[in-house]
Coordinates of C-alpha atoms and ligand atoms in Angstrom, one line a residue:
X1 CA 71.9 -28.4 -146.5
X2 CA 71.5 -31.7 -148.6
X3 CA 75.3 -32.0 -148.4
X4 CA 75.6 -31.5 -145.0
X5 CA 73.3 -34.0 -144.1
X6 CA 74.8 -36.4 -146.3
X7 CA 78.2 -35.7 -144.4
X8 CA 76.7 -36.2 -141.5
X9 CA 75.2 -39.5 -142.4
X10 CA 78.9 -40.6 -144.5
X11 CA 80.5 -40.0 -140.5
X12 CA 78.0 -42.2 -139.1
X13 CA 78.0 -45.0 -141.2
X14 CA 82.2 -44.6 -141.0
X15 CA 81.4 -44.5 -137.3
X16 CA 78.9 -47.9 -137.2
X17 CA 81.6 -49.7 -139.6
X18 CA 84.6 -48.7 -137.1
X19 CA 82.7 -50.2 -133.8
X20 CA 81.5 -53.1 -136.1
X21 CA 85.1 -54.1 -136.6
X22 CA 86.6 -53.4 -133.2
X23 CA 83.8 -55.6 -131.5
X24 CA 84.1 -58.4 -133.9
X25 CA 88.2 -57.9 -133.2
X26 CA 88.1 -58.1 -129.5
X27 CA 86.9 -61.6 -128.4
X28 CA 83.5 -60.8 -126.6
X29 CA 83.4 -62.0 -122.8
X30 CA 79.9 -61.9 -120.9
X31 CA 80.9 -63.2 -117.9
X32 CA 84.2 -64.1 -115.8
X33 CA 82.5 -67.2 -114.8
X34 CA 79.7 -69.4 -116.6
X35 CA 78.8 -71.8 -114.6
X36 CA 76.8 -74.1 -117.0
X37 CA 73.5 -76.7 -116.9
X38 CA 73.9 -77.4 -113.5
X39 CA 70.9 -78.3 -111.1
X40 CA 70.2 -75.1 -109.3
X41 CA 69.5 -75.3 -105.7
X42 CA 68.7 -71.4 -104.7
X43 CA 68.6 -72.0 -101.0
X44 CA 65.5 -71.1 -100.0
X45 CA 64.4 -74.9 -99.8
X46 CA 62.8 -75.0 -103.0
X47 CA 63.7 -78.2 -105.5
X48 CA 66.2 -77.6 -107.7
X49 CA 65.7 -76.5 -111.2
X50 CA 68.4 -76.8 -114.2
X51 CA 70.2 -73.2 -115.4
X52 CA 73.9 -71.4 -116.1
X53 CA 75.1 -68.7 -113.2
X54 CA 77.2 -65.8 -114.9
X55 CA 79.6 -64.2 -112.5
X56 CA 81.3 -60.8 -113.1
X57 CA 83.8 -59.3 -110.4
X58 CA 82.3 -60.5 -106.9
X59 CA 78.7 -60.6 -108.0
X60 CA 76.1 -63.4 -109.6
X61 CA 75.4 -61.4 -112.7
X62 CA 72.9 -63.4 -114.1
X63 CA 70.8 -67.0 -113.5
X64 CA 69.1 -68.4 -116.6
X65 CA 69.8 -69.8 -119.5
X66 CA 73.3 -68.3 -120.7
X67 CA 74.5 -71.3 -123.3
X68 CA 74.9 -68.5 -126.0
X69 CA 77.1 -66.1 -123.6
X70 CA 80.8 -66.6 -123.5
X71 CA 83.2 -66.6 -120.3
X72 CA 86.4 -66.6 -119.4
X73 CA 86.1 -69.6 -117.4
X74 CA 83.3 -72.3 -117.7
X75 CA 82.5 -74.5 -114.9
X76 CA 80.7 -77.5 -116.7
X77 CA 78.0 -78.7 -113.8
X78 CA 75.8 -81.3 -115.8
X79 CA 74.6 -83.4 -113.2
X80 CA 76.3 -81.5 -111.1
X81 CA 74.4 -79.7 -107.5
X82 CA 74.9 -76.4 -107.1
X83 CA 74.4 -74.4 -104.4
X84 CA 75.1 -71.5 -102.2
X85 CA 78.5 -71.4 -100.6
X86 CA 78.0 -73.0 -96.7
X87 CA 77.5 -70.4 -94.0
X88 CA 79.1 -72.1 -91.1
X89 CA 77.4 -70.0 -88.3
X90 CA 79.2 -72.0 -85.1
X91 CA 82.6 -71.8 -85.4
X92 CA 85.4 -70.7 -83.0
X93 CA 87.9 -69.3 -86.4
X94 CA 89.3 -66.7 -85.4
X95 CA 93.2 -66.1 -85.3
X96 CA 94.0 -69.1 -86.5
X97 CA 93.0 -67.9 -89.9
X98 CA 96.3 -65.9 -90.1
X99 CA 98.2 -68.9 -89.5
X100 CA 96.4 -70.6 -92.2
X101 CA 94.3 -68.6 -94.8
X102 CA 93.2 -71.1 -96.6
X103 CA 91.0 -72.5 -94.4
X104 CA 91.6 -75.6 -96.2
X105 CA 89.4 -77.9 -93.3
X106 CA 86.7 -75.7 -94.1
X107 CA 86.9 -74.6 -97.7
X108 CA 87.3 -78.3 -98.3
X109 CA 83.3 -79.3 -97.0
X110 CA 82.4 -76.4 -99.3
X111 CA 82.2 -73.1 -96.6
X112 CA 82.5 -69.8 -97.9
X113 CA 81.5 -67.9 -94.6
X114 CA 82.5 -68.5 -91.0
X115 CA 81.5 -67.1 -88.2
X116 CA 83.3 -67.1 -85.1
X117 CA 83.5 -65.7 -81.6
X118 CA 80.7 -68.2 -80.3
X119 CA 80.3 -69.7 -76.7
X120 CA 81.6 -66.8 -75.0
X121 CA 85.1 -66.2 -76.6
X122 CA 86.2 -63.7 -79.2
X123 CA 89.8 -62.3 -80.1
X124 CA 89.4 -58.8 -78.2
X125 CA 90.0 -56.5 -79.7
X126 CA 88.1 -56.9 -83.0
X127 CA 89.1 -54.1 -84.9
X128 CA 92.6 -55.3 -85.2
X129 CA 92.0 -59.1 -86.1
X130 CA 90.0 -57.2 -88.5
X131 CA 92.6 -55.0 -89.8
X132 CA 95.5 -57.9 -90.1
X133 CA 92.8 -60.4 -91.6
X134 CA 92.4 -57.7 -94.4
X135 CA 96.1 -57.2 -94.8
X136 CA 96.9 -60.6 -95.1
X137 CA 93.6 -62.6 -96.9
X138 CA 92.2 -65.5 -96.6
X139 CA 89.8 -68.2 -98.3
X140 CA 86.8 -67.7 -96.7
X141 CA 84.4 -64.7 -95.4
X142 CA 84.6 -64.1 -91.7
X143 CA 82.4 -62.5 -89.4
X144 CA 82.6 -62.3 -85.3
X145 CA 80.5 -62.1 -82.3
X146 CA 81.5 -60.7 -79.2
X147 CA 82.2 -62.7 -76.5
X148 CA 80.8 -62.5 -73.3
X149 CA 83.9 -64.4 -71.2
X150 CA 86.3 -62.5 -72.8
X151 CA 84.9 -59.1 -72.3
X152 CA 84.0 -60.3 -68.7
X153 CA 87.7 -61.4 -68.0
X154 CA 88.8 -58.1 -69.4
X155 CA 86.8 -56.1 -66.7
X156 CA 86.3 -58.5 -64.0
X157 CA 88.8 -61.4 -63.8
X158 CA 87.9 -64.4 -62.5
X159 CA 86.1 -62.8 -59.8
X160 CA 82.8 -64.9 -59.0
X161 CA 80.6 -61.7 -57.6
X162 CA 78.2 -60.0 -60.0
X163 CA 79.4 -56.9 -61.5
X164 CA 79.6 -53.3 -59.9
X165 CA 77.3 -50.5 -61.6
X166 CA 80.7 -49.7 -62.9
X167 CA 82.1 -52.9 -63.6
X168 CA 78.9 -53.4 -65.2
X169 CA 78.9 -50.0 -67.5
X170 CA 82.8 -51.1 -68.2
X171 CA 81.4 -53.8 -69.9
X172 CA 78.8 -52.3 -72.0
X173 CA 81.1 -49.9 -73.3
X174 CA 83.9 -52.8 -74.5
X175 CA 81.0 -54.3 -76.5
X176 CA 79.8 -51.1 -77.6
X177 CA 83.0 -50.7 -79.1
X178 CA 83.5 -54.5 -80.7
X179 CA 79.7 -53.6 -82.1
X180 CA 80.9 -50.7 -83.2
X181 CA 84.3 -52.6 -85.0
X182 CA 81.8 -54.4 -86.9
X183 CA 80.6 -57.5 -84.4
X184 CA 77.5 -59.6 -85.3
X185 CA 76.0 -60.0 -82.2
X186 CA 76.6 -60.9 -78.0
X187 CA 77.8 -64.7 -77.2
X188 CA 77.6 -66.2 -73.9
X189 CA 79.4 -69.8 -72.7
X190 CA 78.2 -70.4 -69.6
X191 CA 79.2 -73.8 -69.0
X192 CA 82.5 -72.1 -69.3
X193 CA 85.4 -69.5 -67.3
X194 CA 84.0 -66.8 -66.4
X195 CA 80.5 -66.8 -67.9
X196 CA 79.1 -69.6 -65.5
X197 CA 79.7 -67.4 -62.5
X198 CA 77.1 -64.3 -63.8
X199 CA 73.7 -64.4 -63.5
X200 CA 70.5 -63.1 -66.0
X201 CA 70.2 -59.9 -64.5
X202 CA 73.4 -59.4 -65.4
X203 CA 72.8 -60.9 -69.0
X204 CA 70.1 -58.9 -69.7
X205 CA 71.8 -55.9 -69.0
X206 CA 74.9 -56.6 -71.0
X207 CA 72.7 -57.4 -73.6
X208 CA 71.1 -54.1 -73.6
X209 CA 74.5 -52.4 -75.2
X210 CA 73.2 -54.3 -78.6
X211 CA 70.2 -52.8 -79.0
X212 CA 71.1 -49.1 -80.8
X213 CA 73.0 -51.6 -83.1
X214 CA 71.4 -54.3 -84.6
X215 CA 73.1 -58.0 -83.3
X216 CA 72.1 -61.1 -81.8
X217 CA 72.1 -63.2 -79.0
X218 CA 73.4 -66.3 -79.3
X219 CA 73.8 -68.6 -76.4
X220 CA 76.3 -72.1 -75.1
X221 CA 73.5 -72.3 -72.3
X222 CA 73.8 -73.2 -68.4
X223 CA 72.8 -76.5 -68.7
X224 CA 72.5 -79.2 -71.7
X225 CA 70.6 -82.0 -69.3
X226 CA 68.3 -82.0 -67.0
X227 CA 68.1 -78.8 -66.8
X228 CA 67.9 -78.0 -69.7
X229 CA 64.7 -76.2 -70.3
X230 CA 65.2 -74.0 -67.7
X231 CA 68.6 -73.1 -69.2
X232 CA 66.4 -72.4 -72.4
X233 CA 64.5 -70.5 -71.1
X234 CA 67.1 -68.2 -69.6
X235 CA 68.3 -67.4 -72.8
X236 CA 64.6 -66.9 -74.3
X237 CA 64.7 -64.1 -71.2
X238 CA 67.7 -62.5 -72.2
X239 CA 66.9 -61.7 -75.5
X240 CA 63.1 -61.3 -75.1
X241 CA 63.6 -58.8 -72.6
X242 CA 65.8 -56.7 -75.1
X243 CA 63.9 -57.9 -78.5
X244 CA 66.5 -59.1 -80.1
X245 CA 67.1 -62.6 -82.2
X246 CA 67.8 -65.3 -80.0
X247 CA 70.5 -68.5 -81.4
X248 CA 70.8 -71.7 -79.0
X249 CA 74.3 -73.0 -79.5
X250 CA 75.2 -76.6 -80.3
X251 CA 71.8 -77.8 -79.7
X252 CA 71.7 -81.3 -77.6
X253 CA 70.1 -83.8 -75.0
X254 CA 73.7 -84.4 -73.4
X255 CA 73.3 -86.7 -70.5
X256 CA 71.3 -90.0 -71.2
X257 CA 68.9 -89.5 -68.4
X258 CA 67.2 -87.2 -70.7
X259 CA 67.5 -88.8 -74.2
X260 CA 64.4 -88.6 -75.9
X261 CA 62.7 -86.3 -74.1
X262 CA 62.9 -83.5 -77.1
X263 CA 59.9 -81.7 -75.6
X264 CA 62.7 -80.0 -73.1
X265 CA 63.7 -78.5 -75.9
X266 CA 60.7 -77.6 -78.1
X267 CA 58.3 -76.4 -75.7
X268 CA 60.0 -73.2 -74.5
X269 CA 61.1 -72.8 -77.9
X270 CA 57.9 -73.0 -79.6
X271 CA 55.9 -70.9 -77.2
X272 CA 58.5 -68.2 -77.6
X273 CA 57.8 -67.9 -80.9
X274 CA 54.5 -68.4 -81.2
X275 CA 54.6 -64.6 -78.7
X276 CA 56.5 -63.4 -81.4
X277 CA 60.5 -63.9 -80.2
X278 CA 62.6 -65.0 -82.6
X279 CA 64.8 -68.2 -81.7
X280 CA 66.6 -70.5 -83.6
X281 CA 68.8 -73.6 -82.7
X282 CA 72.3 -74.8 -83.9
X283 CA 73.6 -77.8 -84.2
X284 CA 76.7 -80.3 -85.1
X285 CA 75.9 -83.9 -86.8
X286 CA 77.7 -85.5 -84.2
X287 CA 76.7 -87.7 -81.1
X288 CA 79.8 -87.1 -79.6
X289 CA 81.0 -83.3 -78.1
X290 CA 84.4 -81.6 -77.6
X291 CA 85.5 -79.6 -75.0
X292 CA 88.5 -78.6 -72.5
X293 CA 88.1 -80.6 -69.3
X294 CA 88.1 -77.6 -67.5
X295 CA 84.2 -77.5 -68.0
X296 CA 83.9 -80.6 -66.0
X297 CA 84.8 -79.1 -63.1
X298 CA 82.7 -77.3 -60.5
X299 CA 83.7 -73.2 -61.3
X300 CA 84.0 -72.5 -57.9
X301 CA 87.2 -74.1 -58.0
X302 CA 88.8 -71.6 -60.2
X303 CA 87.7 -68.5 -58.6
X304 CA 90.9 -66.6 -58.8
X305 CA 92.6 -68.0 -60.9
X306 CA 95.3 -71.0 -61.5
X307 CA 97.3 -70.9 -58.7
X308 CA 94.3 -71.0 -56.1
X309 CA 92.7 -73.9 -58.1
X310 CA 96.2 -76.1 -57.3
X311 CA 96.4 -74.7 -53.8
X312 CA 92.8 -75.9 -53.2
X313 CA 93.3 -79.2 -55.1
X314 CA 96.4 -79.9 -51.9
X315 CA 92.8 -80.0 -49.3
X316 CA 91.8 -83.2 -49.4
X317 CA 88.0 -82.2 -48.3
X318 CA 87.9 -79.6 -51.5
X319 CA 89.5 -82.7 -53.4
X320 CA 86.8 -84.8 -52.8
X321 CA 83.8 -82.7 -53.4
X322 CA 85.9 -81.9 -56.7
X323 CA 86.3 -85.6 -57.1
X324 CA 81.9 -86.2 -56.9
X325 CA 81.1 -83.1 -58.8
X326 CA 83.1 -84.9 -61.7
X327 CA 81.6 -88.1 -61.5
X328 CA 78.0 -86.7 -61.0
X329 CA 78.8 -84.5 -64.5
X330 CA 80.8 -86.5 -66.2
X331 CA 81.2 -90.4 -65.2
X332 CA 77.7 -91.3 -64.2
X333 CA 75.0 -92.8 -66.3
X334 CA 71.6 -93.8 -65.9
X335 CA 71.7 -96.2 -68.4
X336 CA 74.4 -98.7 -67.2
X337 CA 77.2 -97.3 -70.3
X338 CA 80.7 -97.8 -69.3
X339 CA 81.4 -93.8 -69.6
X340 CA 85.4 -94.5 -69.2
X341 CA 85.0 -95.4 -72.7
X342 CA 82.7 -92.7 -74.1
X343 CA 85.7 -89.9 -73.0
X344 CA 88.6 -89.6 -75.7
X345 CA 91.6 -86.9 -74.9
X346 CA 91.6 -85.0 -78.0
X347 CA 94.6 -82.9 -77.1
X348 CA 97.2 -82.3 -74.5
X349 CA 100.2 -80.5 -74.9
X350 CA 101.8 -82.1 -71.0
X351 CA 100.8 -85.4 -72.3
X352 CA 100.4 -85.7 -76.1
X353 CA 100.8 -89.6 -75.9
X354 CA 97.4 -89.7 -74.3
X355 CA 95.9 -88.1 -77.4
X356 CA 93.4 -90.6 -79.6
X357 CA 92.8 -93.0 -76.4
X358 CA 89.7 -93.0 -73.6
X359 CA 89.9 -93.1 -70.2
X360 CA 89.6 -96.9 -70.0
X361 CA 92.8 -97.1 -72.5
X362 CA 94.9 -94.7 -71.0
X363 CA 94.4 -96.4 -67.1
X364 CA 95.1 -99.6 -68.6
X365 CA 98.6 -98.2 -70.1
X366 CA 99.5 -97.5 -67.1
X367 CA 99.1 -100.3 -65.2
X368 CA 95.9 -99.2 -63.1
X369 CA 92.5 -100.9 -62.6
X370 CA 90.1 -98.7 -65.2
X371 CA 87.6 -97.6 -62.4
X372 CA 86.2 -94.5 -61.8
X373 CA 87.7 -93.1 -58.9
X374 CA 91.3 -93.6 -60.9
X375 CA 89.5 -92.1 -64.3
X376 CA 88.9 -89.2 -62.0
X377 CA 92.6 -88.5 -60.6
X378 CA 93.3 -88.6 -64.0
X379 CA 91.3 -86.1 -64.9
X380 CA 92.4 -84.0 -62.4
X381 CA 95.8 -84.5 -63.1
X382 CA 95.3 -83.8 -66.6
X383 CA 93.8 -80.6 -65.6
X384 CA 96.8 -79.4 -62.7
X385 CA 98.9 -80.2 -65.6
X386 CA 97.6 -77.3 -67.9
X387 CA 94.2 -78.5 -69.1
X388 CA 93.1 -81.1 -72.2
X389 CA 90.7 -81.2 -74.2
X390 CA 88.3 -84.6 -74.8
X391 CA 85.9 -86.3 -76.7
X392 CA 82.9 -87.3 -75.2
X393 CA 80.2 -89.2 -76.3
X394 CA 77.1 -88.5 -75.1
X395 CA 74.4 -87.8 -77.3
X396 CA 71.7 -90.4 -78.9
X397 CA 71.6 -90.6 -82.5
X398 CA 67.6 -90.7 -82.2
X399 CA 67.9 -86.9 -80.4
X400 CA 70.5 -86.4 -83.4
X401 CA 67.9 -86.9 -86.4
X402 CA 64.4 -85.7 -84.7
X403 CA 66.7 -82.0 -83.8
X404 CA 67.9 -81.8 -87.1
X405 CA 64.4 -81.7 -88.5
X406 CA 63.2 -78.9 -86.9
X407 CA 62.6 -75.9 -89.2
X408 CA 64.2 -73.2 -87.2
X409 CA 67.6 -75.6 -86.4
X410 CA 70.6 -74.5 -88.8
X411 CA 73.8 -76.8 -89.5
X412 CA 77.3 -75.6 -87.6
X413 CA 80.5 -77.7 -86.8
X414 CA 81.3 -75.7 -83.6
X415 CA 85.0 -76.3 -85.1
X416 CA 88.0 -74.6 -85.7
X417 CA 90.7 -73.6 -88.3
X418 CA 92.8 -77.0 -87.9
X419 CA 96.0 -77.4 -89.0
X420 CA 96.3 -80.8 -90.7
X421 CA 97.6 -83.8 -88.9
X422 CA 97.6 -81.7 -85.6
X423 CA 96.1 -83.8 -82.6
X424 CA 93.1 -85.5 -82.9
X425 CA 90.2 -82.9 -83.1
X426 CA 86.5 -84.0 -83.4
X427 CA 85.9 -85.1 -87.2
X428 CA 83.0 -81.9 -87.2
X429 CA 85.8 -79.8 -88.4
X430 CA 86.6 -81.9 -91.4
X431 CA 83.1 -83.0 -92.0
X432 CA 80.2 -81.6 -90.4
X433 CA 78.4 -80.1 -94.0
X434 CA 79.5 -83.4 -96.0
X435 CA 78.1 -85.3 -93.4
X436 CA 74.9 -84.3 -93.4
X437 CA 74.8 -84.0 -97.1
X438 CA 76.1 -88.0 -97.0
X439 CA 74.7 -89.8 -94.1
X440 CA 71.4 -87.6 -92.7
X441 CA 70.0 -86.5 -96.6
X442 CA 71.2 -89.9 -99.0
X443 CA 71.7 -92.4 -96.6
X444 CA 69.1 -91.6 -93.9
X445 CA 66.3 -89.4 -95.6
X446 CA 66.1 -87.2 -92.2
X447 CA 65.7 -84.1 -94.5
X448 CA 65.3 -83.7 -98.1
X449 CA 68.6 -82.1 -100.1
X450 CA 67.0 -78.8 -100.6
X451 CA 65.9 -78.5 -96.6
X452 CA 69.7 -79.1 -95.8
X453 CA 70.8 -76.8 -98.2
X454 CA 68.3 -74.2 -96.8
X455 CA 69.7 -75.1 -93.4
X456 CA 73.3 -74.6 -94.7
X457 CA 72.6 -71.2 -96.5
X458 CA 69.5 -69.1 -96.0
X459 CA 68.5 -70.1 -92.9
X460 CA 72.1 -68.7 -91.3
X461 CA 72.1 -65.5 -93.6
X462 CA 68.8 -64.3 -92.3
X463 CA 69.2 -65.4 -88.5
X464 CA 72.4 -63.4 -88.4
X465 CA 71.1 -60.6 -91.3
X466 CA 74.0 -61.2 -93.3
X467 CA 72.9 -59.4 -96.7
X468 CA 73.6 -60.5 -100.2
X469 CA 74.8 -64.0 -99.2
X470 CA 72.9 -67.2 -98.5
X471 CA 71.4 -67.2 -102.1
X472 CA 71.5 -67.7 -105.3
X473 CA 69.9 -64.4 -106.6
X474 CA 71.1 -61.6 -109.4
X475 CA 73.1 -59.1 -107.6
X476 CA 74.3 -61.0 -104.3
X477 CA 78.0 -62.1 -103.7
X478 CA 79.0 -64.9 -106.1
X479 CA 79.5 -67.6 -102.8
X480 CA 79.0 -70.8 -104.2
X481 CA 79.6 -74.5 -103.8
X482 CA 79.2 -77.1 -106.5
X483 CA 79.1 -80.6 -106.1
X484 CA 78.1 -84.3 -107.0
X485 CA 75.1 -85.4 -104.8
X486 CA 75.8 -89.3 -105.6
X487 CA 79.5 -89.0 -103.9
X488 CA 79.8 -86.1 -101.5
X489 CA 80.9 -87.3 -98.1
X490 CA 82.8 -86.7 -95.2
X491 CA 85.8 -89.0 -95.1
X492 CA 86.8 -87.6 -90.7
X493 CA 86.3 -89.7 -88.6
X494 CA 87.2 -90.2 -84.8
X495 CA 89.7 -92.1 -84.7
X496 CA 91.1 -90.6 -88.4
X497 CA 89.8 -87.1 -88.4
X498 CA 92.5 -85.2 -90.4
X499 CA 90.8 -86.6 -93.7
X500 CA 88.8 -83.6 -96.1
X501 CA 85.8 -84.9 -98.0
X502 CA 85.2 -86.2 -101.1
X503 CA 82.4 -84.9 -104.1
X504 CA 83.1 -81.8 -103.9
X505 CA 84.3 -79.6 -107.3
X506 CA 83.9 -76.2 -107.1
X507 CA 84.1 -73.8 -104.7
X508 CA 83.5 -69.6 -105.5
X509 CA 84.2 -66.7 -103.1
X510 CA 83.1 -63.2 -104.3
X511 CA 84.0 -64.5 -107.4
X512 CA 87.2 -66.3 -107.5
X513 CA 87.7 -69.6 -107.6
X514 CA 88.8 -71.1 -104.6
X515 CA 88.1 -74.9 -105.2
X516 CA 88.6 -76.3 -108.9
X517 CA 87.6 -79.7 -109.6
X518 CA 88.1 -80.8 -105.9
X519 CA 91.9 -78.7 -105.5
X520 CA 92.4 -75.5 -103.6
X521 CA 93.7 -72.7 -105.3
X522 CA 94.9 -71.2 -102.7
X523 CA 93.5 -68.0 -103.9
X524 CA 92.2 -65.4 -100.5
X525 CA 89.4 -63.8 -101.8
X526 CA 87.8 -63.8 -98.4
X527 CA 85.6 -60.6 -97.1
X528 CA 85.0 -59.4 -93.5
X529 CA 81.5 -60.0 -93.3
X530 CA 80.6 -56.7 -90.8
X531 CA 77.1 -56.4 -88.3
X532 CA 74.8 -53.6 -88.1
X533 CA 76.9 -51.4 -86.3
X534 CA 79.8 -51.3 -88.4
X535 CA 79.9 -47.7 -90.0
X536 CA 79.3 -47.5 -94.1
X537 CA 82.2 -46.2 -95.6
X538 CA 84.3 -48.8 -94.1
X539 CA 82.2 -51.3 -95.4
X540 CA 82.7 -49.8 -99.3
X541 CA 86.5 -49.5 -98.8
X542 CA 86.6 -53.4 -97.8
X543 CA 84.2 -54.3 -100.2
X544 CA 86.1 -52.4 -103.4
X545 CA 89.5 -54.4 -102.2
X546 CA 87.9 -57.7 -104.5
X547 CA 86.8 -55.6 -107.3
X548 CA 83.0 -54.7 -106.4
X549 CA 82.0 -52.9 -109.4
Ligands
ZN601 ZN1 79.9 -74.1 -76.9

């Protein structure tokens, strides 16, 4: 018995000894990634506070102090800020990111998440752009909303009725199905082709198909000036009627004869939830927006298409009333500014040497008097000629600041994958989360650090219930941005917008480095980020692709 036991005991001190030496043989790794002292900035608003982050396969591991723990990379962040990786929630990526994976305009202002299919307009169908996107990679997480235009198109054309019963069920059964592919929510544009020409009834309805799945409702609304509240309002409707989250789009006072007058704005806001509806804003830090032209003109004028809008331009009484519609949108001011100057042609593929100049420029290259009767032929003729899109400056910097602070508005760049040196897009796609970082939180003191942060990160994550993202917590997705608060800034500009931003170091995706010390790895370590009504397993199966453990 005695000398059992003591065999028994001999094997288990041999045993101890073996393990002793293997472990002190094999170089002991607690994390992938120890991100070390940095000053923490959770994203739920609160200050910062100073810790290490340990990172194993796509998850934060730990949050603490790790300076005994060893890693196979460490990120040294003394004096460094970091932070959840940016949830860009107004974005119109989409295929583009095939093109480029990298996301490099994005990755570059330190996003990790992207959501596009905003203002109406979503790559139909979902499930494939879905598919090739997980084929291929990419730098960034993307997720999609369904687009009202585009389903609307796909059923109606450019028909300007209201739907059929049937046209109408057609509908509902094509977002049903991009729900069902793993959508985030229901977008309207209806400032835009053919979403201006339906009415709420018709909204509310469309909007009813969310319901058994979860989603949103965010909205580009009717009406950005002096209508504005009422446009509001219709949106509040909408989502009210089906009790879902309601997101205003690319929040703005956009004609000056309302500058100032934020109470358009807050009061239907407010009282909505203050009865208990949930609405949030979005918005770019930019006083000028960017759009196709096409918007400028009255929609009746495209009712059936191309041809019919170039057979009605050849009427000169349809002309004209196109002609006053323009200037009453787009030319007029109440405040004596010279608007041929405040419109920039972004892009044109008919006439690319336009591209970078205003309207004033552009007459006076071509020998014409820079009034606005000839700033709206040219217009139009930009238009028959396959459409531009322009600059146009025509917000107040006051309305800027004052909509930035409000607790329930979330930053966006309402950009898009760019390819670099391409055009001359609207410096918000190169520099919208520098920007407010640089100008709105150092050099203005509209918000504190931690409130932009919040903005940047939480804020998005629970408006759109994105889970495990938006914070830094044990368990989530390692998404995270590090950077130096003394020098981040956006380096686009208007007239130089091709130009990423400077400050920032670091930039994790599930895990892998995607920005080291300011380069781009070009590693794709991008996940689809799915909605409510995206079935489970095929969540798992995408998830396990980057190593979930
Ligand atoms: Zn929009």
């Amino acid at each position: 018995m005695i000398k059992r036991l003591f065999r028994i005991s001999a094997y288990l001190v041999a045993l101890f000894i073996f393990f002793f030496i293997l472990k002190s043989f094999t170089p002991k790794q607690d994390f992938s990634i120890l991100i070390h002292n940095g000053f923490i900035l959770d994203g739920t608003g609160n200050p910062w506070f100073k810790g290490d982050i340990g990172i194993n396969g796509n998850r934060i591991e730990a949050i603490g102090n790790l300076s005994d723990k060893r890693a196979g990379t460490k990120i040294d962040a003394t004096n460094l800020i970091v932070a959840p990786g940016f949830i860009d929630v107004h974005t119109h990526c989409d295929r583009q990111i095939i093109e480029v994976p990298t996301v490099d305009n994005y990755v570059l202002q330190g996003v990790t998440t992207v959501i596009g299919g905003n203002c109406g307009g979503h790559p139909y169908p979902l499930q494939e752009l879905f598919n090739e996107l997980k084929e291929k990679g990419m730098s960034v997480n993307f997720g999609c909303l369904v687009g009202h235009n585009t389903i609307r198109r796909e059923v109606m054309g450019l028909k300007m009725d209201p739907p059929t019963e049937d046209e109408l069920d057609q509908m509902k059964i094509l977002i049903q199905k991009e729900m069902e592919a793993g959508a985030l929510g229901f977008s309207t544009g209806l400032s835009y082709l053919p979403g201006t020409y339906s009415n709420t009834a018709e909204l509310v309805s469309l909007v009813s198909a969310l319901v058994p799945y979860g989603g949103l409702y965010t909205s580009h609304i009717r009406d950005q000036g002096q209508k504005i509240t009422q446009a509001i309002q219709e949106a509040i409707e909408i989502g009210e009627n089906n009790d879902i989250p309601i997101l205003i789009s690319h929040i703005k006072l956009a004609e000056d004869s309302v500058w100032g007058k934020y109470e358009m704005i807050t009061e239907p806001v407010e009282k909505a939830r203050e009865r208990g509806v949930e609405v949030f804003l979005d918005q770019y830090p930019y006083t000028a927006t960017s759009s196709g032209f096409t918007s400028s003109f009255p929609s009746w004028c495209f009712e059936g298409g191309r041809e019919k809008f170039l057979e009605r331009l050849k009427d000169k009484d349809i002309y004209k009333k196109i002609k006053s519609y323009i200037i009453e949108r787009r030319l007029s001011s109440t405040k004596n500014i010279d608007k041929l100057e405040t419109i920039t042609i972004a892009y044109s593929k008919h006439n690319p040497e336009y591209e970078g100049k205003n309207l004033r420029e552009i007459l006076l290259s071509q020998k014409k008097e820079p009034s606005i009767d000839n700033a709206v032929d040219l217009i139009i003729d930009v238009e028959k000629n396959g459409g531009a899109s322009g600059i146009f400056f025509q917000m107040d910097e006051k309305d800027v600041e004052y909509l930035m602070k409000l607790p329930y508005t979330m930053h966006a760049s309402d950009g898009s994958v760019q390819i670099k040196g391409n055009g001359m897009p609207h410096p918000r796609n190169y520099g919208t989360f520098p920007r407010v970082i640089a100008h709105y939180v150092r050099e203005r003191g509209v918000i504190a650090l931690e409130e932009a942060i919040r903005k940047m990160t939480s804020l998005p994550a629970q408006t759109f219930r994105i889970q495990k993202r938006g914070m830094l917590r044990e368990g989530l997705y390692a998404d995270i941005t590090i950077f130096d608060f003394q020098t981040f800034k956006d380096n686009a500009t208007f007239s130089n917008p091709h130009q990423y931003s400077q400050g920032l170091r670091w930039v994790i995706v599930n895990g892998e480095i995607v920005v080291d010390d300011g380069m781009h790895t070009g590693k794709l370590p991008g996940m689809i980020v799915y909605g409510p009504g995206k079935k489970q397993e095929e969540e798992n199966e995408n998830q396990d692709r980057t190593g979930n453990p």
